[in-house]
Amino acid sequence: MLFKPITWVKKDPEKSNVFWPSDELKKRAWVNADSIYVEAAKDRVAFWAKLAREGIDWFKKWDEAYREEMPYYKWFVNGKLNISYNALDRHVKTWRRNKAAIIWVPEPLDEKERVLTYFDLSREVNKFANVLKTLGVKKGDRVGIYLPMIPEVQIAMLACARIGAIHSVVFSAFSGKSLQERMLDAEAKVLVTVDGYHRRGKQITLKTEADKGIEGTPIQKVVVVKRMGMDVNMVEGRDYWWHDLMKNADSSCEPEVMDSEDILYLLYTSGTTGKPKGVEHHTGGYAVQAYWTAKWDFDLHDEDVFWCTADIGWVTGHTYGCYGPLLCGATMLEYEGAPNHPQLDRWWSIVEKYGVSVFYTAPTAIRMFMQWGEKWPRKHNLNSLRILGTVGEPINEEAWLWYFNNIGGGRCPVIDTWWQTETGGTLINSLPGIGPFIPTVAGRSFPGTNHDVLDESGSPMNIGEGGYLVQKSPFAPGMLRNVWKNPARYKEYFSVYSEKYYTSDGARRWDELGNIRLTGRVDDVMKVAGHRLSTAELENAITSHEAVVECAVVAAPHEIKGEVPVAFVTLRSDVEPSDQLIKDLIKHVDATIGPTARPDKIVFTNELPKTRSGKIMRRILKSLVRNEPIGDTTTLMNPESVQLLKDEVGYKE
Ligand code: WTA
């Protein structure tokens, strides 16, 4: 056991469910006083510059900490660094050389874990960096990474960063078609993938999806990790086994000197249109925010074992399942498989076995465990846990308290971190040594960042009122710098309110302290089990099926997943609705986007509610699936369609 159980979280006697850190936690924490917020707010640029100096090793210091020419901004102008050097080399020079960097836990119980020390990880990254070079990858080239949760994914990412190549990781549960769309847009030259992996007791083949994804793209070389030893198709002259290439690779590769504003990675994410956007993160600012947020939010110390359960295919996996903890020299746990395999206590057995002390997951997972019952975590000694985190969607009070009590044993603060793919790192959350921890209230802006809640006209809301969350200048260093090949979409973030970054999230100012409650997306982006999906992408996928004429997708509330997509579908007149067709459509969504995008329900309808100008009224569909008042339907071209749909979805007046 790493930590003794200590009861340091006290309830605020004045208010219900407001928790404050104990003296013991304050003493241990990197930051433990409100003064940090005050100090940072005096001069935010100077504050970040200080953090950049203290947290990151630079080959050359910047000339100017921040430069803004709206809607563009730069951090650490002309500063030179390499993020893989910061995540590896500087630790290898110290006692951390032999410290575990990654503890990897395979899904099958009869397979052994793999532990990579900082030295091991550094050696593998250097070797793979040289492999990429021999495959012709140069600074600025894009490399696609389509890998599940195995250490090769971090190795590949860091190897790209080492030689200045831009990685673009695609979630392994996305289909080959999704991969293809992203690789085409990124114009990737090389793809790193795997034969297959374990998931919920099944063997999943990925190489066949990868093959589909490569078609028609500029990808010339494919590196395939042998995880399973499956019999997969290998194309001569194009496909190479990872282990073959690594066998003779040189184990030292000089890190490329990168400019602070050189692109580190692209990560495709969903917006309100049908096409995912390649969010661009640049090296210097991202490194600084990843380092300090990992360190302060989770109060990471050398003895910690940090487990972020997010898949590497999402931004949380990038920043807290790779860069953040490694920049801090922390020990990170990575688990290949499903939370419920072979039993519903798998996660808790991992926490116990490896003494996980900081645990970061999504509300949807917490609600799933709530439903499975307390007996599963109770089977295990979870006393090693010190800090809990959540991310991805608003957390309800019940889930927060369940997590706090049943997983954290009432000892561990729940750090509810609000952020986005675009922001690169966390932005709004309480800090463990400062608090307060209030269920459903994420917390304050991270020191040195500046948010506001505005009404439609741009006036700040009062305490207790809800509006739209924006970020104000100076923009946090880890924020996106562009949308790949699409500056117009980038500019949209700054065009809703002038000179401000618009988050598309609803929020409420909570108190004088500056605490903020996040209330969810206000655009057509859904969070399904924490996964970000766009209704437009899903509509495109469904309408591309030959039987479908028209389709509208809206998000319906769901007890565990937070939200789920419901699809309203109009079929071609010669096609009859059937259960088989529902199955076919779901298969089609699997093949077009991936199983995470599956509609929870498909409602066939001859007519979608439309305005007289022919626009589908999604607002009405939303109210229908949420059982909310429908409002005025008189402006509709076909108000009778609403009545029919009410019966279909079981709407209660
Ligand atoms: C939502 C995930 C409430 C929010 C890091 C945001 C949250 C979207 C929280 C971004 C939270 C994330 N409380 N809502 N703690 N964290 N969100 O890009 O709606 O996958 O806009 O990034 O998730 O999702 P993304």
XYZ file of C-alpha atoms and ligand atoms in Angstrom:
678
model
C 0.000 0.000 0.000
C 1.414 3.348 -1.002
C -0.668 5.647 1.144
C -2.310 5.246 4.470
C -5.991 6.095 4.538
C -6.285 9.595 5.858
C -9.418 11.572 6.384
C -8.495 14.981 5.262
C -11.536 16.186 3.377
C -13.901 18.123 5.549
C -17.349 19.198 4.684
C -18.151 22.854 4.771
C -20.579 23.107 7.687
C -22.250 26.155 6.169
C -23.263 24.574 2.903
C -24.102 21.027 2.018
C -21.677 19.158 -0.173
C -18.896 21.675 -0.288
C -15.596 20.028 0.561
C -12.282 21.602 1.449
C -8.812 20.070 1.568
C -7.373 19.198 4.948
C -4.127 20.634 6.266
C -2.459 17.373 5.415
C -3.308 17.604 1.759
C -2.468 21.273 1.634
C 0.938 20.486 3.019
C 1.672 17.980 0.341
C 0.198 19.886 -2.595
C 2.321 21.792 -5.121
C -0.083 24.687 -4.823
C -2.117 25.241 -1.720
C -3.192 28.843 -1.445
C -5.597 31.164 -3.191
C -2.741 33.568 -3.702
C -1.712 31.596 -6.799
C -4.838 32.860 -8.583
C -4.181 36.405 -7.498
C -0.539 36.298 -8.484
C -1.358 34.809 -11.903
C -4.088 37.332 -12.651
C -1.761 40.287 -12.071
C 0.140 39.489 -15.241
C -0.936 36.327 -16.965
C 1.746 36.409 -19.634
C 4.483 36.847 -17.048
C 2.946 34.021 -15.016
C 3.035 31.581 -17.946
C 6.527 32.715 -18.872
C 7.659 31.811 -15.373
C 5.970 28.419 -15.623
C 7.554 27.865 -19.043
C 11.014 28.581 -17.647
C 10.541 26.347 -14.626
C 8.711 23.429 -16.204
C 10.332 22.930 -19.590
C 13.921 22.699 -20.809
C 14.459 24.978 -23.795
C 17.301 24.699 -26.284
C 16.915 28.421 -26.790
C 14.840 30.845 -24.772
C 12.072 32.811 -26.477
C 12.338 36.446 -27.496
C 8.808 37.308 -26.548
C 6.483 35.305 -24.304
C 3.201 36.125 -26.052
C 2.215 37.803 -29.266
C -1.344 38.288 -30.376
C -2.685 39.270 -33.765
C -6.286 38.233 -33.528
C -7.484 35.654 -34.236
C -3.931 34.323 -34.057
C -1.585 34.251 -31.093
C 1.809 32.781 -30.379
C 3.521 31.683 -27.225
C 7.237 31.739 -26.526
C 8.091 33.311 -29.856
C 11.344 31.945 -31.318
C 11.815 29.647 -28.349
C 13.339 26.281 -29.320
C 12.650 22.937 -27.677
C 11.777 19.314 -28.269
C 8.909 17.780 -26.320
C 10.322 14.230 -26.469
C 13.561 15.564 -24.990
C 11.495 17.024 -22.162
C 9.500 13.826 -21.682
C 12.506 11.496 -21.822
C 16.089 12.718 -22.033
C 15.943 15.050 -19.106
C 14.597 12.273 -16.872
C 17.086 9.716 -18.153
C 19.859 12.001 -16.941
C 18.579 11.741 -13.380
C 17.652 9.007 -10.904
C 14.408 8.648 -12.874
C 16.336 6.712 -15.525
C 15.207 3.468 -13.881
C 11.804 4.681 -12.748
C 8.728 3.132 -14.368
C 7.402 5.477 -17.026
C 4.664 3.164 -18.289
C 3.118 0.174 -16.564
C 1.150 -1.527 -19.267
C -1.570 -3.988 -18.316
C -2.825 -6.330 -21.038
C -6.448 -7.406 -21.003
C -5.949 -11.186 -20.793
C -5.314 -12.175 -17.177
C -2.801 -14.805 -18.172
C -0.550 -12.306 -19.881
C 2.096 -10.419 -17.948
C 2.259 -6.658 -17.609
C 5.039 -4.744 -19.335
C 6.973 -2.097 -17.466
C 8.953 0.454 -19.421
C 11.368 2.546 -17.420
C 12.230 6.016 -18.634
C 15.390 4.519 -20.042
C 13.468 1.754 -21.855
C 10.958 4.193 -23.238
C 13.671 6.553 -24.353
C 15.549 3.755 -26.132
C 12.405 2.587 -27.945
C 11.459 6.122 -28.944
C 14.943 6.819 -30.287
C 14.894 3.605 -32.263
C 11.482 4.213 -33.713
C 12.434 7.789 -34.557
C 15.260 6.335 -36.644
C 12.858 3.851 -38.217
C 10.597 6.693 -39.275
C 13.566 8.464 -40.787
C 14.515 5.414 -42.827
C 10.929 5.307 -44.087
C 11.464 8.796 -45.433
C 9.638 10.782 -42.762
C 10.937 14.322 -42.393
C 10.178 17.288 -40.178
C 6.676 18.550 -40.884
C 5.477 15.299 -42.522
C 2.292 13.775 -41.156
C 2.267 10.306 -39.665
C -1.020 8.534 -38.986
C -1.217 6.438 -35.821
C -4.045 3.913 -35.646
C -3.237 1.941 -32.547
C -5.066 0.650 -29.493
C -3.857 1.017 -25.907
C -0.416 -0.535 -26.170
C 2.888 1.213 -25.332
C 3.792 1.375 -29.024
C 1.267 4.183 -29.299
C 3.192 6.451 -26.923
C 6.460 5.314 -28.501
C 5.197 6.237 -31.961
C 3.871 9.622 -30.816
C 7.084 10.551 -29.047
C 9.175 9.293 -31.969
C 7.284 11.611 -34.309
C 7.805 14.482 -31.901
C 11.488 13.646 -31.705
C 12.049 14.122 -35.432
C 9.529 16.929 -35.835
C 6.955 14.860 -37.699
C 3.323 15.717 -37.001
C 1.328 12.820 -35.613
C -2.338 12.328 -36.101
C -3.749 9.602 -33.904
C -7.046 8.058 -34.979
C -9.176 6.270 -32.356
C -8.811 2.533 -32.963
C -12.562 1.982 -32.649
C -13.144 4.310 -35.594
C -13.736 2.554 -38.901
C -11.316 2.326 -41.790
C -13.440 4.877 -43.582
C -13.020 7.386 -40.753
C -9.304 6.735 -40.822
C -9.252 7.306 -44.569
C -11.072 10.633 -44.317
C -8.562 11.872 -41.737
C -5.484 10.560 -43.523
C -6.618 12.179 -46.756
C -7.095 15.524 -45.077
C -3.797 15.276 -43.192
C -1.998 13.971 -46.301
C -0.172 11.451 -44.158
C 2.821 9.659 -45.597
C 3.198 6.804 -43.150
C 0.728 4.888 -40.973
C 1.531 2.996 -37.787
C -0.982 0.306 -36.913
C -1.327 -3.162 -35.390
C -2.479 -6.619 -36.385
C -5.115 -6.633 -33.676
C -5.847 -6.323 -29.970
C -7.881 -7.703 -27.096
C -11.162 -6.109 -26.168
C -13.722 -7.575 -23.804
C -12.362 -11.057 -24.292
C -12.504 -10.826 -28.059
C -9.671 -10.584 -30.531
C -10.214 -7.520 -32.687
C -8.443 -7.330 -36.023
C -7.367 -3.813 -36.886
C -5.176 -4.352 -39.915
C -8.136 -5.000 -42.222
C -9.675 -1.656 -41.184
C -6.279 -0.009 -41.642
C -6.088 -1.435 -45.169
C -9.431 0.171 -45.990
C -8.229 3.427 -44.475
C -5.083 3.564 -46.586
C -6.875 3.229 -49.912
C -6.620 6.320 -52.033
C -4.503 8.207 -49.479
C -0.892 9.323 -49.947
C 0.246 6.746 -47.348
C 3.214 4.891 -48.820
C 4.523 2.916 -45.869
C 2.735 1.076 -43.105
C 4.344 -0.141 -39.904
C 2.449 -2.963 -38.226
C 2.912 -3.859 -34.571
C 2.561 -7.564 -33.896
C 0.366 -7.611 -30.814
C -1.628 -10.766 -31.476
C 0.322 -12.819 -33.977
C -2.701 -12.882 -36.250
C -2.500 -13.826 -39.846
C -2.878 -10.486 -41.598
C -2.432 -9.243 -45.106
C 0.989 -7.629 -45.576
C 1.621 -5.818 -48.822
C 5.157 -6.253 -50.102
C 7.060 -2.981 -50.282
C 4.380 -1.116 -48.330
C 3.790 -2.961 -45.071
C 6.550 -3.694 -42.557
C 6.505 -5.367 -39.170
C 7.447 -3.021 -36.345
C 9.779 -5.589 -34.770
C 11.629 -6.191 -38.037
C 12.319 -2.510 -38.505
C 13.264 -2.041 -34.854
C 15.723 -4.950 -34.806
C 18.601 -3.064 -36.294
C 17.545 0.494 -35.591
C 20.101 2.754 -33.940
C 19.126 3.570 -30.366
C 20.117 7.180 -30.488
C 18.469 9.863 -32.486
C 19.204 13.526 -31.899
C 16.025 15.409 -31.057
C 15.044 17.873 -33.754
C 15.231 21.481 -32.629
C 11.630 22.612 -32.886
C 10.299 26.102 -32.844
C 7.792 26.763 -30.100
C 5.157 27.331 -32.785
C 5.999 24.269 -34.907
C 3.057 21.867 -35.098
C 3.260 18.970 -32.660
C 0.114 17.134 -33.677
C -3.210 17.177 -35.414
C -6.174 15.634 -33.715
C -9.398 15.347 -35.649
C -12.510 16.229 -33.743
C -16.186 16.721 -34.467
C -17.797 20.071 -34.942
C -21.182 21.080 -36.206
C -20.520 20.214 -39.837
C -20.207 16.769 -41.363
C -16.448 16.929 -41.685
C -14.125 16.438 -38.714
C -11.592 19.190 -38.218
C -7.877 18.745 -37.708
C -7.178 20.669 -34.524
C -3.575 21.901 -34.554
C -1.506 21.924 -31.401
C 1.881 23.569 -31.431
C 4.921 22.465 -29.480
C 5.959 25.023 -26.850
C 2.680 26.251 -25.449
C 1.187 22.780 -25.427
C 4.175 21.370 -23.536
C 3.901 24.075 -20.896
C 0.182 23.602 -20.330
C 0.408 19.796 -20.409
C 3.191 19.815 -17.833
C 1.675 22.247 -15.350
C -1.902 21.050 -15.548
C -0.807 17.426 -15.072
C 1.302 18.445 -12.111
C -1.111 20.758 -10.348
C -4.506 19.276 -11.186
C -3.463 15.814 -10.071
C -0.805 16.958 -7.649
C 1.610 14.520 -9.261
C 4.574 13.502 -7.158
C 7.299 11.025 -7.877
C 5.741 8.222 -5.878
C 2.390 8.476 -7.637
C 0.944 5.999 -10.085
C -1.267 7.966 -12.425
C -3.963 6.214 -14.400
C -5.919 8.113 -16.999
C -8.439 5.686 -18.466
C -9.106 7.695 -21.638
C -8.236 6.138 -24.958
C -5.238 7.655 -26.671
C -7.451 8.446 -29.660
C -8.996 11.356 -27.763
C -7.322 14.488 -26.504
C -7.463 13.297 -22.896
C -5.329 10.336 -23.928
C -2.854 12.659 -25.643
C -2.374 15.091 -22.788
C -2.881 12.897 -19.709
C -2.150 9.455 -21.150
C 1.097 10.528 -22.770
C 2.592 14.018 -22.737
C 1.542 15.495 -19.369
C 2.616 12.687 -17.023
C 5.770 11.920 -19.009
C 6.822 15.559 -19.006
C 6.427 15.398 -15.224
C 8.538 12.235 -14.987
C 5.572 10.431 -13.447
C 4.661 6.752 -13.530
C 1.707 6.180 -15.768
C -0.554 3.160 -16.002
C -1.965 2.062 -19.334
C -4.607 -0.642 -19.658
C -5.413 -2.353 -22.910
C -8.887 -3.611 -22.327
C -12.437 -3.189 -21.133
C -13.480 -2.210 -17.591
C -15.710 -5.253 -17.282
C -13.420 -8.015 -18.419
C -13.323 -10.694 -17.181
C -15.449 -9.253 -14.353
C -17.031 -5.995 -13.346
C -14.184 -5.249 -10.933
C -11.328 -5.264 -13.410
C -10.473 -1.583 -12.963
C -10.484 -1.847 -9.185
C -8.345 -4.941 -9.264
C -5.832 -2.956 -11.320
C -5.940 -0.041 -8.880
C -5.236 -2.430 -6.021
C -2.567 -4.462 -7.757
C -0.497 -1.512 -8.963
C -1.278 0.893 -6.141
C -2.786 3.522 -8.417
C -2.846 6.812 -6.508
C -4.304 9.230 -9.043
C -7.213 8.061 -11.117
C -8.799 10.048 -13.962
C -11.902 8.866 -15.777
C -15.220 9.978 -17.295
C -18.634 10.445 -15.654
C -20.110 7.845 -17.978
C -17.769 5.194 -16.560
C -18.660 6.214 -13.021
C -22.362 5.877 -13.775
C -21.751 2.466 -15.307
C -20.009 1.307 -12.136
C -22.794 2.805 -10.043
C -25.240 0.674 -11.912
C -23.130 -2.452 -11.410
C -23.141 -1.821 -7.696
C -20.816 -1.117 -4.810
C -19.914 -4.717 -4.260
C -17.375 -4.608 -7.108
C -15.144 -1.841 -5.794
C -15.652 -3.225 -2.257
C -13.864 -6.409 -3.221
C -10.660 -4.384 -3.417
C -8.463 -2.327 -1.210
C -8.472 1.072 -2.865
C -6.538 2.844 -0.136
C -3.715 3.768 -2.483
C -6.007 6.303 -4.162
C -5.314 9.901 -3.274
C -6.900 11.968 -6.004
C -9.777 11.314 -8.380
C -10.513 13.139 -11.593
C -13.275 13.302 -14.146
C -13.583 14.748 -17.630
C -15.616 14.729 -20.779
C -19.125 15.784 -19.833
C -20.984 17.334 -16.952
C -21.067 15.080 -13.910
C -24.294 14.758 -11.954
C -24.239 15.118 -8.191
C -25.198 11.503 -7.559
C -22.304 10.169 -9.635
C -19.882 12.651 -8.059
C -20.837 11.553 -4.545
C -20.800 7.893 -5.470
C -17.293 8.276 -6.873
C -16.166 10.289 -3.873
C -17.551 7.806 -1.359
C -17.216 4.430 -2.997
C -14.016 4.818 -4.944
C -12.287 7.553 -2.992
C -13.470 6.285 0.387
C -14.415 9.861 1.284
C -10.704 10.762 1.352
C -9.996 11.858 -2.186
C -11.073 15.094 -3.804
C -12.890 14.748 -7.096
C -11.214 17.045 -9.606
C -13.813 17.777 -12.264
C -11.789 19.103 -15.188
C -13.452 21.056 -17.957
C -11.623 21.350 -21.267
C -11.812 20.468 -24.959
C -9.784 19.006 -27.814
C -9.225 22.601 -28.863
C -7.825 23.713 -25.516
C -5.098 21.034 -25.388
C -5.147 20.831 -21.603
C -7.496 21.319 -18.700
C -8.762 24.826 -18.022
C -11.473 24.902 -15.400
C -11.219 22.773 -12.258
C -10.476 22.987 -8.557
C -6.927 22.288 -7.480
C -6.423 19.506 -4.897
C -4.624 21.641 -2.313
C -6.974 24.603 -2.649
C -10.536 23.441 -3.336
C -13.403 23.803 -2.815
C -14.749 20.599 -4.321
C -18.400 21.001 -5.134
C -20.336 18.294 -6.968
C -21.376 19.491 -10.467
C -19.222 22.611 -10.217
C -15.918 22.177 -12.069
C -14.164 25.015 -10.305
C -12.110 28.068 -11.173
C -10.106 28.979 -14.245
C -6.630 27.461 -14.040
C -4.233 30.126 -12.776
C -3.200 32.351 -15.665
C -6.345 31.667 -17.703
C -9.351 33.823 -17.961
C -12.925 32.767 -18.650
C -16.238 34.509 -18.601
C -19.881 33.599 -18.926
C -21.754 35.865 -21.322
C -25.280 36.318 -22.560
C -26.100 36.450 -26.259
C -25.267 40.111 -26.517
C -21.903 39.619 -24.875
C -22.698 41.001 -21.427
C -21.257 39.112 -18.470
C -23.766 37.100 -16.470
C -24.294 37.613 -12.779
C -23.605 34.984 -10.187
C -26.199 32.247 -10.385
C -27.049 32.978 -13.988
C -26.383 30.771 -16.985
C -24.866 31.800 -20.304
C -22.116 30.913 -22.752
C -18.575 30.162 -21.696
C -15.785 32.096 -23.403
C -12.067 32.435 -22.912
C -10.425 35.821 -22.942
C -6.988 36.969 -23.972
C -4.236 35.993 -23.311
C -5.325 32.608 -24.619
C -3.963 29.640 -22.716
C -0.665 28.376 -24.147
C -1.993 24.929 -25.051
C -4.924 26.253 -27.085
C -5.295 25.311 -30.737
C -3.419 27.506 -33.187
C -5.372 26.612 -36.284
C -7.575 24.076 -37.994
C -5.475 22.115 -40.467
C -5.951 23.489 -43.980
C -9.053 25.284 -42.840
C -8.358 28.712 -41.337
C -11.963 29.721 -41.954
C -13.147 27.141 -39.442
C -10.482 28.270 -37.025
C -11.694 31.840 -37.276
C -15.204 30.743 -36.338
C -14.049 30.133 -32.765
C -13.253 33.827 -32.468
C -16.114 35.266 -34.460
C -19.090 34.629 -32.187
C -17.798 37.138 -29.644
C -15.119 39.478 -30.888
C -11.639 38.900 -29.501
C -12.826 35.932 -27.440
C -12.657 32.177 -27.862
C -16.162 30.739 -27.968
C -16.356 27.306 -26.327
C -19.851 26.210 -27.488
C -20.523 25.247 -23.870
C -23.206 26.504 -21.566
C -22.046 27.556 -18.102
C -23.188 29.187 -14.918
C -21.191 31.467 -12.681
C -21.436 29.828 -9.298
C -20.027 32.169 -6.663
C -17.797 35.138 -5.868
C -14.768 32.905 -5.801
C -15.067 32.426 -9.552
C -16.314 28.859 -9.557
C -18.099 27.801 -12.717
C -20.613 25.061 -13.418
C -20.580 23.639 -16.928
C -23.906 22.620 -18.339
C -23.098 20.990 -21.681
C -22.794 21.793 -25.364
C -25.067 24.342 -26.901
C -24.294 23.316 -30.494
C -24.924 20.118 -32.435
C -22.061 18.256 -30.847
C -22.987 15.313 -28.625
C -21.008 13.688 -25.859
C -21.895 10.009 -26.043
C -20.255 8.100 -23.203
C -17.748 10.947 -23.151
C -16.987 10.551 -26.862
C -17.387 13.624 -28.977
C -19.676 13.134 -31.979
C -21.346 15.483 -34.378
C -24.961 15.021 -35.369
C -24.059 16.168 -38.878
C -21.448 13.438 -39.322
C -23.935 10.862 -38.181
C -26.594 12.242 -40.504
C -24.147 12.040 -43.403
C -23.344 8.458 -42.525
C -26.995 7.417 -42.357
C -28.097 9.262 -45.491
C -25.283 7.603 -47.417
C -27.191 4.324 -47.039
C -29.092 3.543 -50.241
C -32.447 3.052 -48.520
C -32.412 6.488 -46.880
C -33.725 9.720 -48.349
C -33.355 12.010 -45.393
C -32.294 11.867 -41.800
C -32.010 14.048 -38.729
C -30.055 13.075 -35.642
C -30.522 14.611 -32.214
C -29.086 13.822 -28.802
C -31.373 12.245 -26.216
C -30.486 12.119 -22.524
C -29.248 8.752 -21.280
C -28.808 7.656 -17.696
C -25.352 6.174 -18.141
C -23.917 7.509 -21.372
C -25.024 11.085 -20.716
C -26.350 11.452 -24.227
C -27.162 9.085 -27.071
C -27.994 9.746 -30.702
C -31.542 9.182 -31.909
C -31.967 9.095 -35.675
C -35.158 10.104 -37.450
C -35.049 8.519 -40.869
C -37.171 8.893 -43.990
C -36.853 5.935 -46.322
C -37.154 5.741 -50.077
C -40.798 5.179 -50.977
C -40.115 1.663 -52.277
C -38.402 0.548 -49.063
C -40.348 -0.889 -46.142
C -39.164 -0.239 -42.596
C -38.075 -3.429 -40.843
C -35.970 -4.732 -37.978
C -33.517 -6.010 -40.540
C -33.179 -2.534 -41.986
C -32.427 -1.150 -38.519
C -29.653 -3.721 -38.200
C -28.350 -2.804 -41.649
C -28.309 0.881 -40.818
C -26.404 0.239 -37.602
C -23.892 -1.864 -39.502
C -23.583 0.947 -41.977
C -22.841 3.444 -39.185
C -20.236 1.036 -37.766
C -18.531 0.876 -41.146
C -18.763 4.599 -41.837
C -17.803 6.049 -38.442
C -17.456 3.268 -35.890
C -19.565 1.510 -33.237
C -19.254 4.434 -30.816
C -21.547 6.407 -33.136
C -24.349 3.830 -33.217
C -27.769 5.412 -32.846
C -29.544 4.298 -29.686
C -32.809 4.420 -31.530
C -33.887 4.713 -35.153
C -37.316 6.173 -35.778
C -38.735 5.784 -39.272
C -40.959 8.578 -40.425
C -42.530 9.578 -43.702
C -41.977 13.208 -42.927
C -39.602 15.169 -40.786
C -40.952 18.378 -39.276
C -39.861 21.225 -41.541
C -40.176 24.952 -41.844
C -41.890 26.392 -44.881
C -38.494 26.926 -46.422
C -37.787 23.207 -46.065
C -35.376 23.299 -43.149
C -35.608 20.367 -40.725
C -36.669 21.609 -37.286
C -34.200 19.820 -35.062
C -35.373 21.860 -32.105
C -38.702 20.020 -32.211
C -37.033 16.632 -32.513
C -34.861 17.483 -29.526
C -37.877 18.398 -27.439
C -39.556 15.175 -28.499
C -36.732 12.925 -27.332
C -36.245 14.938 -24.149
C -39.927 15.037 -23.289
C -39.790 18.797 -23.161
C -42.552 21.192 -24.229
C -42.619 21.286 -28.025
C -43.479 24.952 -28.318
C -44.869 26.661 -31.334
C -45.421 24.457 -34.382
C -47.484 26.883 -36.411
C -44.533 27.952 -38.520
C -44.117 24.380 -39.702
C -44.937 23.294 -43.204
C -46.242 19.982 -41.820
C -47.328 20.333 -38.178
C -49.116 16.978 -38.343
C -45.749 15.214 -38.646
C -45.053 16.139 -35.030
C -48.153 14.344 -33.778
C -47.145 11.128 -35.515
C -43.627 11.321 -34.128
C -44.924 11.832 -30.584
C -46.414 8.355 -30.673
C -43.256 6.871 -32.167
C -40.954 8.167 -29.456
C -43.434 7.723 -26.598
C -43.642 11.453 -25.893
C -45.644 12.296 -22.800
C -47.493 15.600 -22.848
C -17.504 18.585 -22.505
C -12.672 16.420 -23.862
C -18.679 19.408 -18.336
C -17.780 19.992 -22.955
C -11.525 16.874 -22.946
C -16.693 20.262 -23.978
C -17.256 18.807 -20.029
C -16.522 18.916 -24.610
C -16.223 18.574 -19.087
C -15.174 18.718 -25.227
C -16.522 18.768 -17.703
C -15.466 18.197 -21.091
N -17.757 19.182 -17.385
N -18.460 19.224 -19.636
N -15.638 18.534 -16.754
N -15.127 18.192 -19.787
N -16.747 18.553 -21.247
O -13.199 17.798 -27.311
O -19.045 20.020 -23.554
O -13.787 15.458 -26.510
O -17.023 21.240 -24.923
O -12.598 17.118 -25.056
O -16.727 18.000 -23.534
O -15.011 17.399 -25.664
P -13.630 16.898 -26.217
